[in-house]
Amino acid sequence: MRLELRINGSVRSLEVEPLKRLLDVLREDLILTGTKEGCGEGECGACAVLLDGQLVNSCLVAVCQAAGASVVTIEGLSSSALTPLQRSFVECGGAQCGICTPGMIVAGQCFLDSGAAATDEAVREAIAGNLCRCTGYTKIVESIQHAARETR
Amino acid sequence: MFDKPPTMKHADNSKSTVGHSPPRKDGPDKVTGRARYLDDLAFPGQLWGRTVRSQVPHGRIRSIEFDPRFDWSGIVRVTAADIPGDNIVQLIEDDQPMLAHDMVKHREEPIALLACADRERLEEALLHVDVKIDPLPPVLDLLLSTHVFKSYRIEAGDIKPAFADSSLRVVEGIYRVGHQEQMYIEPNAICAVPREDFGVTIYGSMQCPFYIHRGLQRLLKINDSQIAVIQVVTGGGFGGKEDYPTVLAGHAALLARKAGKPVKMIYKREEDVAATTKRHPAVLRYRTAVKPDGEFVACEIDVVMDGGAYVTLSPVVASRGVLHASGAYRWPHARIDCRVVQTHTPPNGAFRGFGVPQTLFGCEAHVEKIALELGLDPLLVRRKNALVVGDVMPTGQRLTESVSALPVLEAVAARSGYAAKREAAMEAARLPAGSARARKRRGIGLSLALHGAGFTGSGEAHLKSRAGLELTASGARVLSASTDIGQGTITVFSQLAAEALGVPLSMIEVAVNDTSRVPDSGPTVASRTTMVVGGTIARAAEAMARVLQGYVAQTHAVPAGEVCCVGGIFAARGRSLAPFESIARRYLDERGPLVCIEQYELPPGVQWDDAAYRGSAYPCYAWAATAVELEVDLDTYEIKLLDLVTASEFGKAIHPVLAEGQIEGGTVQALGYALLEEHIYVDGRLLNTRMQNYIIPTALDVPPMTTLILENPYSRGPHGAKGLGELPMDGPAPAVAAAVLSAIGKLIPDLPISPERVMKALHAA
Amino acid sequence: MIPVTSVKTLPEAYALLQARPPGLRVLAGGTDLMVAINARVGLDRIGHVLDIWNVRELRGIALQDNFLRIGALTTYTEIIHSTLVNTQLPALAAVSREVGAWAIQNRGTLGGNVCNASPAGDTLPLLLAADARFLLGGPRGERTVVAEEFFLAYRKTALGADELLLRVDFPLPDAARLAYRKVGTRRAQSISKTLIAVRATPGLREVRIAAGCVAPIPLRCRRAEQAAMSGGDVRAALQLDISPINDIRSTIEYRRLVSANVLLQLLKNMGTPYSLPGRP
């Protein structure tokens, strides 16, 4: 099927199979490889993107359901300079191997955008769908809290 | 000692050297999605590879048939018959075939390989390979196995009189731990690219490029110049990408050579979990003789580990395990046995801790049992027996420096509020059963751990690791085969080189990890990277600094002894002479390349006798204590972690934020081991192969953590540094067991301490 | 390639349902179906996909005729943030917060949970205990089925091949007295080991009990209800209701004992005002 997606602000027209995963469309058709695959079943959150502003696992979204929608990936969060959240991840040690990091930052940005108070519990709940095996989460929580302090 | 340093302190880039925490060098690429992992790389004309597996745990292959009715055009097929060289996975023993041809010894054993450009057709093709196997009875229980891969015995003193001494108390216990999956978020991934010289270039996610480099030479019958192995950004390893990538690279290379095209193999999660190596399960028996006041006199320890179908790394896992089985304590008399046996399950291998999380769980849980049976506070028992400088370990090694068992123990006891919380838990337990009794019970427990840094015994002497750096026009480039798999190798090596050269961190780059270009600094394992390889790089940088100082002395007519480089500027007698880069450029123009490579040498006095199993198993040890406070729900038997305090001493933190990251991350892996992670096998088949059913901790399962770092420099480590990576994996599980004991009065001797096990313990007659 | 029909209105959906293409599967938020498709599980049994994600009339939460009415495509996130749900049916908001995590809550729907009909569906025991009614619709018209009559056997429901679930209605004000406890494998992204839901009047004069993960279907526990209302042995009665199995997540023994423990605590607390448990 032919469909249009607004990817990171620009409209792209694509010819794709309707049940193709949004994840594969991003990685294969649009060469946006910042979005990662960790499990293919919505468990790990490595493939998290924003779909019409909402956090989703792109491995569970059939691309036909994203037709006409706006998609923001890790590549769309920053242009030349790092965002405050990305800077926090670098400075606070929020990224180790880095494979969960794009999804984690998309989820963290979604939390920051929600305007909720960045308590330990609230941040942990916001990233509970993003598995990280390296950091033990402490420095990720700190990174998000640090960015929250910087941006508010 | 310092508390958690404020994490933003390091934002100041000038503070980039040792002991400070500059932003990690690969950070910007990783937070923007620009970092390219294997699956992100495009290889023109590339095919996808898949593996046909046994599906039978033990048997003899009768036939491998490719369905003649299926259209095989465009599909490359490989079996053992296609292997030009030795059909083995090279490691310690040559017992594991790259592709099985007669016998299969585990259910996931690879038998044939397929490659195709179209993934859908490839999946279809897999269904048209018919492997017929005559099954044989499998051995699936480690205690029933009679095939011993390797056994060890350590003896000190004479245990017999102690166990016969009626003034001593004999305490016995049996402890069990199961498999643990590394569950790196990026599965194993390799791409093999065939070359015109009939060689192959391997790109992949890996810890040990030279394992593959050497393994593929034998497999493909090619020479050293016909292979290059390039590590790409690697999404976690934890030991799971130590030896297994050799298998995957072998498979991809066989397919690529036959196809004449690049072949990418990326395991799906289910395949990765089912087929690749895991932590060894173990059964541990402890029998100890102790004085009524808690002083340890003798231990008799027997450990059996499950190696799985092939030897792989089992002998060294068992070796490290047995060497840590008596824990961080003095035992005047000891007999410690360990054997690792074969079962018809996928081979077990390296996982952070490497045998120690198993034996230290046994040891520390047993210390709790000793305290329980003697009616003593387990903290007092640990305090009474903890190793100090001058003590002798069961192998005869005398500890001479950098020993911090007591300081880490005391730091954790004080910070966690152990005494008051333990008293409160005991108070609650004394309340009469009745309606007023809370449905939740709190407890606190602690553990003490040590972890030997570097390869065991004569390992480092055999390795002769080489690493160094080369001068560039803009600074220097670190040359090593040690991989950054997230732990921060690139940043730490750069800091060590920058410090020695007297240049800012930005002037140090790290060479692409390509076996055709970098020296073999040994595998990235065994908590050896900073201490062994980092130390070697620091020495090479010092050598380079001396060469350049001599050169500056000559060109600027000043005494060589007075030239130094600070902040990237050469100076003498307080006068600036020239920036480092301009000296580097002049040197390269006039004298040509400057490459300084050093080889690691074991410190003098570190001797190991492999035959007698005596001597200094490790040049030094890192130390950690962990306190866990938790709450047990008496309705659901669920355990909620409330607080966790660790204190670690690993000589010197080169980069405190990265070091804390190692401690926190390792601790959470250990909490998963303690509470959640369990593999369920039926007839040799692993049932939970998905992230949905192999349960690792989420952010909500992790308690607030206090991470204390104590410094006690080791004279032979770079800036005093010892190994850290594995240490945090060792102690948390027994600390959880101790805390559960404190909460409900029952010592649960098996991992994980699942609600089901808590229920059984509470309702046992 | 599996053909997909994406519709925006019910009449469009009904038109396809009337044609009854073989192997028709309905796709809502995709949190179950896409997992199966990715894993290639039962792929050959899927002949056609009807994508209803954009049917607006199936969304929304309203209070009408003493019922709280929740459209089948309402997501967990919408439920969690709904003032109506939080005041009239707080337990449903709380349990929705325990499903998966944010990304799943943004896509998973109440209707999807019902139609997927897993015995481990987290909202289902609550629907049974709350005496929810399901409005089903198709080319042949609409009908209402009470929750208890909807779940027939393991993953088999009363939904006809040409029907969609349109809405779930909760009778008020009783729904406010609904309480539950989920016992999962961890604190997020967790499939339940057991989940007990109870609706009771003060003094336990009227009690409805339902359980998840302890039978082939989400189960109403009538013997336990009788025991609770008559002052009998609830623990023993519940054991007659449920028939748990050993699986990857837990054991028969654990599920039996913990289901009973949890039920007794819920009943004990029933007299006190219900408060949102939040995260366990």
PDB file of N, CA and C in Angstrom, chain B residues 366-392:
ATOM      1  N   HIS B 366      26.141 -19.820  53.582  1.00  0.00           N
ATOM      2  CA  HIS B 366      26.582 -20.714  54.651  1.00  0.00           C
ATOM      3  C   HIS B 366      27.055 -19.935  55.882  1.00  0.00           C
ATOM      4  N   VAL B 367      27.656 -18.799  55.669  1.00  0.00           N
ATOM      5  CA  VAL B 367      28.034 -17.949  56.811  1.00  0.00           C
ATOM      6  C   VAL B 367      26.765 -17.559  57.591  1.00  0.00           C
ATOM      7  N   GLU B 368      25.695 -17.273  56.866  1.00  0.00           N
ATOM      8  CA  GLU B 368      24.427 -16.969  57.533  1.00  0.00           C
ATOM      9  C   GLU B 368      23.962 -18.174  58.349  1.00  0.00           C
ATOM     10  N   LYS B 369      24.144 -19.346  57.773  1.00  0.00           N
ATOM     11  CA  LYS B 369      23.703 -20.560  58.468  1.00  0.00           C
ATOM     12  C   LYS B 369      24.528 -20.790  59.735  1.00  0.00           C
ATOM     13  N   ILE B 370      25.835 -20.544  59.625  1.00  0.00           N
ATOM     14  CA  ILE B 370      26.707 -20.683  60.797  1.00  0.00           C
ATOM     15  C   ILE B 370      26.228 -19.731  61.910  1.00  0.00           C
ATOM     16  N   ALA B 371      25.986 -18.487  61.521  1.00  0.00           N
ATOM     17  CA  ALA B 371      25.561 -17.494  62.518  1.00  0.00           C
ATOM     18  C   ALA B 371      24.225 -17.900  63.136  1.00  0.00           C
ATOM     19  N   LEU B 372      23.325 -18.388  62.291  1.00  0.00           N
ATOM     20  CA  LEU B 372      22.011 -18.814  62.769  1.00  0.00           C
ATOM     21  C   LEU B 372      22.148 -19.946  63.779  1.00  0.00           C
ATOM     22  N   GLU B 373      22.973 -20.942  63.439  1.00  0.00           N
ATOM     23  CA  GLU B 373      23.094 -22.099  64.322  1.00  0.00           C
ATOM     24  C   GLU B 373      23.846 -21.763  65.609  1.00  0.00           C
ATOM     25  N   LEU B 374      24.741 -20.782  65.526  1.00  0.00           N
ATOM     26  CA  LEU B 374      25.475 -20.398  66.743  1.00  0.00           C
ATOM     27  C   LEU B 374      24.734 -19.317  67.525  1.00  0.00           C
ATOM     28  N   GLY B 375      23.668 -18.782  66.943  1.00  0.00           N
ATOM     29  CA  GLY B 375      22.945 -17.692  67.595  1.00  0.00           C
ATOM     30  C   GLY B 375      23.726 -16.403  67.636  1.00  0.00           C
ATOM     31  N   LEU B 376      24.513 -16.152  66.607  1.00  0.00           N
ATOM     32  CA  LEU B 376      25.328 -14.930  66.564  1.00  0.00           C
ATOM     33  C   LEU B 376      24.834 -14.009  65.456  1.00  0.00           C
ATOM     34  N   ASP B 377      25.174 -12.742  65.580  1.00  0.00           N
ATOM     35  CA  ASP B 377      24.906 -11.790  64.508  1.00  0.00           C
ATOM     36  C   ASP B 377      25.874 -12.104  63.351  1.00  0.00           C
ATOM     37  N   PRO B 378      25.345 -12.349  62.152  1.00  0.00           N
ATOM     38  CA  PRO B 378      26.246 -12.686  61.037  1.00  0.00           C
ATOM     39  C   PRO B 378      27.293 -11.611  60.748  1.00  0.00           C
ATOM     40  N   LEU B 379      27.016 -10.359  61.100  1.00  0.00           N
ATOM     41  CA  LEU B 379      28.027  -9.313  60.920  1.00  0.00           C
ATOM     42  C   LEU B 379      29.236  -9.593  61.810  1.00  0.00           C
ATOM     43  N   LEU B 380      28.959 -10.028  63.035  1.00  0.00           N
ATOM     44  CA  LEU B 380      30.063 -10.316  63.961  1.00  0.00           C
ATOM     45  C   LEU B 380      30.885 -11.497  63.466  1.00  0.00           C
ATOM     46  N   VAL B 381      30.187 -12.489  62.912  1.00  0.00           N
ATOM     47  CA  VAL B 381      30.900 -13.660  62.395  1.00  0.00           C
ATOM     48  C   VAL B 381      31.809 -13.244  61.236  1.00  0.00           C
ATOM     49  N   ARG B 382      31.303 -12.392  60.362  1.00  0.00           N
ATOM     50  CA  ARG B 382      32.124 -11.942  59.229  1.00  0.00           C
ATOM     51  C   ARG B 382      33.316 -11.123  59.729  1.00  0.00           C
ATOM     52  N   ARG B 383      33.021 -10.241  60.662  1.00  0.00           N
ATOM     53  CA  ARG B 383      34.068  -9.381  61.203  1.00  0.00           C
ATOM     54  C   ARG B 383      35.202 -10.220  61.806  1.00  0.00           C
ATOM     55  N   LYS B 384      34.824 -11.270  62.507  1.00  0.00           N
ATOM     56  CA  LYS B 384      35.802 -12.100  63.216  1.00  0.00           C
ATOM     57  C   LYS B 384      36.724 -12.842  62.253  1.00  0.00           C
ATOM     58  N   ASN B 385      36.224 -13.157  61.071  1.00  0.00           N
ATOM     59  CA  ASN B 385      36.971 -14.044  60.174  1.00  0.00           C
ATOM     60  C   ASN B 385      37.470 -13.396  58.887  1.00  0.00           C
ATOM     61  N   ALA B 386      37.131 -12.128  58.701  1.00  0.00           N
ATOM     62  CA  ALA B 386      37.478 -11.494  57.425  1.00  0.00           C
ATOM     63  C   ALA B 386      38.989 -11.420  57.236  1.00  0.00           C
ATOM     64  N   LEU B 387      39.427 -11.604  56.008  1.00  0.00           N
ATOM     65  CA  LEU B 387      40.849 -11.564  55.669  1.00  0.00           C
ATOM     66  C   LEU B 387      41.434 -10.175  55.903  1.00  0.00           C
ATOM     67  N   VAL B 388      42.664 -10.155  56.410  1.00  0.00           N
ATOM     68  CA  VAL B 388      43.408  -8.905  56.562  1.00  0.00           C
ATOM     69  C   VAL B 388      44.816  -9.124  55.992  1.00  0.00           C
ATOM     70  N   VAL B 389      45.539  -8.037  55.835  1.00  0.00           N
ATOM     71  CA  VAL B 389      46.905  -8.139  55.330  1.00  0.00           C
ATOM     72  C   VAL B 389      47.707  -9.103  56.212  1.00  0.00           C
ATOM     73  N   GLY B 390      48.437  -9.988  55.566  1.00  0.00           N
ATOM     74  CA  GLY B 390      49.232 -10.965  56.304  1.00  0.00           C
ATOM     75  C   GLY B 390      48.571 -12.327  56.345  1.00  0.00           C
ATOM     76  N   ASP B 391      47.257 -12.379  56.111  1.00  0.00           N
ATOM     77  CA  ASP B 391      46.571 -13.670  56.117  1.00  0.00           C
ATOM     78  C   ASP B 391      46.984 -14.501  54.909  1.00  0.00           C
ATOM     79  N   VAL B 392      46.794 -15.811  55.069  1.00  0.00           N
ATOM     80  CA  VAL B 392      47.156 -16.747  54.010  1.00  0.00           C
ATOM     81  C   VAL B 392      45.874 -17.407  53.490  1.00  0.00           C
TER      82      VAL B 392
END
